[in-house]
PDB file of C-alpha atoms in Angstrom:
ATOM      1  CA  MET Q 162      -4.994  -5.604   2.790  1.00  0.00           C
ATOM      2  CA  ASP Q 163      -7.430  -6.960   5.295  1.00  0.00           C
ATOM      3  CA  ASP Q 164      -8.197  -5.212   8.583  1.00  0.00           C
ATOM      4  CA  ALA Q 165      -6.257  -7.648  10.761  1.00  0.00           C
ATOM      5  CA  LEU Q 166      -3.098  -7.248   8.685  1.00  0.00           C
ATOM      6  CA  VAL Q 167      -3.378  -3.447   8.732  1.00  0.00           C
ATOM      7  CA  VAL Q 168      -3.664  -3.500  12.525  1.00  0.00           C
ATOM      8  CA  ARG Q 169      -0.769  -5.959  12.838  1.00  0.00           C
ATOM      9  CA  LEU Q 170       1.525  -3.887  10.615  1.00  0.00           C
ATOM     10  CA  SER Q 171       0.462  -0.672  12.347  1.00  0.00           C
ATOM     11  CA  VAL Q 172       1.322  -2.151  15.742  1.00  0.00           C
ATOM     12  CA  TRP Q 173       4.769  -3.038  14.368  1.00  0.00           C
ATOM     13  CA  CYS Q 174       5.150   0.535  13.076  1.00  0.00           C
ATOM     14  CA  GLU Q 175       4.176   1.945  16.478  1.00  0.00           C
ATOM     15  CA  GLY Q 176       6.772  -0.168  18.234  1.00  0.00           C
ATOM     16  CA  HIS Q 177       9.599   0.255  15.745  1.00  0.00           C
ATOM     17  CA  LEU Q 178       9.106   3.381  13.644  1.00  0.00           C
ATOM     18  CA  LEU Q 179       7.027   5.782  15.697  1.00  0.00           C
ATOM     19  CA  ILE Q 180       9.167   5.299  18.780  1.00  0.00           C
ATOM     20  CA  TRP Q 181      12.148   6.772  16.879  1.00  0.00           C
ATOM     21  CA  LEU Q 182      10.197   9.169  14.674  1.00  0.00           C
ATOM     22  CA  PRO Q 183       7.188  10.183  16.810  1.00  0.00           C
ATOM     23  CA  GLU Q 184       6.166  12.922  14.389  1.00  0.00           C
ATOM     24  CA  LEU Q 185       5.112  10.300  11.829  1.00  0.00           C
ATOM     25  CA  PRO Q 186       1.390   9.741  11.411  1.00  0.00           C
ATOM     26  CA  ASN Q 187       0.293   6.311  12.582  1.00  0.00           C
ATOM     27  CA  PRO Q 188      -0.576   4.176   9.541  1.00  0.00           C
ATOM     28  CA  VAL Q 189      -3.737   2.877  11.225  1.00  0.00           C
ATOM     29  CA  ASP Q 190      -4.966   6.478  11.524  1.00  0.00           C
ATOM     30  CA  ILE Q 191      -4.313   6.971   7.807  1.00  0.00           C
ATOM     31  CA  TRP Q 192      -6.159   3.730   7.092  1.00  0.00           C
ATOM     32  CA  ARG Q 193      -9.137   4.869   9.207  1.00  0.00           C
ATOM     33  CA  ALA Q 194      -9.223   8.192   7.352  1.00  0.00           C
ATOM     34  CA  ARG Q 195      -9.285   6.243   4.085  1.00  0.00           C
ATOM     35  CA  LEU Q 196     -12.216   4.149   5.359  1.00  0.00           C
ATOM     36  CA  GLN Q 197     -14.068   7.352   6.257  1.00  0.00           C
ATOM     37  CA  ARG Q 198     -13.435   8.581   2.701  1.00  0.00           C
ATOM     38  CA  GLN Q 199     -11.438  11.586   3.873  1.00  0.00           C
ATOM     39  CA  HIS Q 200      -9.212  13.249   1.297  1.00  0.00           C
ATOM     40  CA  LEU Q 201      -5.630  12.020   1.603  1.00  0.00           C
ATOM     41  CA  SER Q 202      -2.775  13.678  -0.239  1.00  0.00           C
ATOM     42  CA  ALA Q 203      -0.633  11.595  -2.557  1.00  0.00           C
ATOM     43  CA  SER Q 204       2.367  12.002  -0.275  1.00  0.00           C
ATOM     44  CA  ILE Q 205       0.514  10.690   2.782  1.00  0.00           C
ATOM     45  CA  LYS Q 206      -0.630   7.656   0.768  1.00  0.00           C
ATOM     46  CA  ILE Q 207       2.994   7.031  -0.222  1.00  0.00           C
ATOM     47  CA  LEU Q 208       4.106   7.500   3.398  1.00  0.00           C
ATOM     48  CA  GLU Q 209       1.538   4.895   4.442  1.00  0.00           C
ATOM     49  CA  ALA Q 210       2.843   2.499   1.767  1.00  0.00           C
ATOM     50  CA  VAL Q 211       6.444   3.063   2.903  1.00  0.00           C
ATOM     51  CA  GLN Q 212       5.510   2.305   6.515  1.00  0.00           C
ATOM     52  CA  TYR Q 213       3.698  -0.898   5.563  1.00  0.00           C
ATOM     53  CA  LEU Q 214       6.546  -1.954   3.274  1.00  0.00           C
ATOM     54  CA  ILE Q 215       9.118  -1.500   6.046  1.00  0.00           C
ATOM     55  CA  ALA Q 216       6.884  -3.386   8.494  1.00  0.00           C
ATOM     56  CA  LEU Q 217       6.398  -6.240   6.022  1.00  0.00           C
ATOM     57  CA  GLN Q 218      10.116  -6.439   5.360  1.00  0.00           C
ATOM     58  CA  HIS Q 219      10.813  -6.831   9.072  1.00  0.00           C
ATOM     59  CA  SER Q 220       7.866  -9.066   9.944  1.00  0.00           C
ATOM     60  CA  SER Q 221       7.765 -12.808  10.121  1.00  0.00           C
ATOM     61  CA  ARG Q 222       7.079 -14.963   7.120  1.00  0.00           C
ATOM     62  CA  MET Q 223       3.731 -15.980   8.604  1.00  0.00           C
ATOM     63  CA  ILE Q 224       1.894 -13.281   6.660  1.00  0.00           C
ATOM     64  CA  ASN Q 225      -0.074 -14.704   3.744  1.00  0.00           C
ATOM     65  CA  HIS Q 226       0.983 -13.313   0.370  1.00  0.00           C
ATOM     66  CA  LYS Q 227       3.853 -11.361   1.965  1.00  0.00           C
ATOM     67  CA  GLU Q 228       5.958 -11.322  -1.207  1.00  0.00           C
ATOM     68  CA  LEU Q 229       3.012 -10.174  -3.319  1.00  0.00           C
ATOM     69  CA  LEU Q 230       2.227  -7.352  -0.885  1.00  0.00           C
ATOM     70  CA  MET Q 231       5.877  -6.316  -0.688  1.00  0.00           C
ATOM     71  CA  THR Q 232       6.245  -6.326  -4.461  1.00  0.00           C
ATOM     72  CA  SER Q 233       3.083  -4.271  -4.945  1.00  0.00           C
ATOM     73  CA  LEU Q 234       4.053  -1.722  -2.302  1.00  0.00           C
ATOM     74  CA  ALA Q 235       7.662  -1.532  -3.502  1.00  0.00           C
ATOM     75  CA  ARG Q 236       6.570  -0.920  -7.088  1.00  0.00           C
ATOM     76  CA  LEU Q 237       4.201   1.814  -5.899  1.00  0.00           C
ATOM     77  CA  VAL Q 238       6.946   3.510  -3.883  1.00  0.00           C
ATOM     78  CA  GLU Q 239       9.439   3.083  -6.728  1.00  0.00           C
ATOM     79  CA  SER Q 240       7.036   4.644  -9.229  1.00  0.00           C
ATOM     80  CA  LYS Q 241       6.453   7.622  -6.910  1.00  0.00           C
ATOM     81  CA  MET Q 242      10.096   8.130  -5.916  1.00  0.00           C
ATOM     82  CA  SER Q 243      10.655  11.122  -8.197  1.00  0.00           C
ATOM     83  CA  GLN Q 244       7.514  12.736  -6.767  1.00  0.00           C
ATOM     84  CA  LEU Q 245       8.849  12.165  -3.251  1.00  0.00           C
ATOM     85  CA  ILE Q 246      12.221  13.662  -4.107  1.00  0.00           C
ATOM     86  CA  LEU Q 247      10.733  16.710  -5.796  1.00  0.00           C
ATOM     87  CA  ASN Q 248       8.180  17.352  -3.050  1.00  0.00           C
ATOM     88  CA  SER Q 249      10.312  16.535  -0.011  1.00  0.00           C
ATOM     89  CA  GLN Q 250      11.423  20.168   0.375  1.00  0.00           C
ATOM     90  CA  LYS Q 251       7.886  21.520   0.634  1.00  0.00           C
ATOM     91  CA  ASP Q 252       5.728  18.586   1.759  1.00  0.00           C
ATOM     92  CA  LEU Q 253       6.134  17.223   5.284  1.00  0.00           C
ATOM     93  CA  HIS Q 254       4.782  13.754   4.458  1.00  0.00           C
ATOM     94  CA  ALA Q 255       7.051  13.387   1.421  1.00  0.00           C
ATOM     95  CA  ALA Q 256      10.020  14.382   3.592  1.00  0.00           C
ATOM     96  CA  GLN Q 257       8.965  11.856   6.246  1.00  0.00           C
ATOM     97  CA  ALA Q 258       8.706   9.091   3.638  1.00  0.00           C
ATOM     98  CA  MET Q 259      12.189   9.949   2.366  1.00  0.00           C
ATOM     99  CA  GLU Q 260      13.505   9.965   5.943  1.00  0.00           C
ATOM    100  CA  LEU Q 261      12.022   6.513   6.555  1.00  0.00           C
ATOM    101  CA  LEU Q 262      13.537   5.149   3.358  1.00  0.00           C
ATOM    102  CA  THR Q 263      16.907   6.528   4.441  1.00  0.00           C
ATOM    103  CA  VAL Q 264      16.766   5.051   7.935  1.00  0.00           C
ATOM    104  CA  PHE Q 265      15.129   1.755   6.886  1.00  0.00           C
ATOM    105  CA  PRO Q 266      16.370   0.883   3.384  1.00  0.00           C
ATOM    106  CA  ILE Q 267      14.115  -1.395   1.385  1.00  0.00           C
ATOM    107  CA  ALA Q 268      15.563  -4.624   0.044  1.00  0.00           C
ATOM    108  CA  THR Q 269      14.759  -4.690  -3.645  1.00  0.00           C
ATOM    109  CA  SER Q 270      16.154  -8.122  -4.467  1.00  0.00           C
ATOM    110  CA  PHE Q 271      12.618  -9.529  -4.506  1.00  0.00           C
ATOM    111  CA  LEU Q 272      11.655  -7.182  -7.369  1.00  0.00           C
ATOM    112  CA  THR Q 273      13.763  -8.978  -9.957  1.00  0.00           C
TER     113      THR Q 273
END
């Protein structure tokens, strides 16, 4: 994703996700850590993907390649779901990703 889209989706997350779940890390902070080549755990990468996927699902259709981005992120989250479930008891970020998916279910009709 390009920088402008990351910022746009992060702003949406701040206004809609972080206001209800303030303990969540801001996805733009995760993105900056990635740019600085800091080590990110698998669960925080999945949490970032979940946040962007929820933001994309609720954003306008004016985003270029929205369906492609949603499909890619949804497939990533789907492939890591068992890891999230298994780690959610002992990993804060995995638990947060599961909490987000519970509160903001992902429409999967676009995956077929």
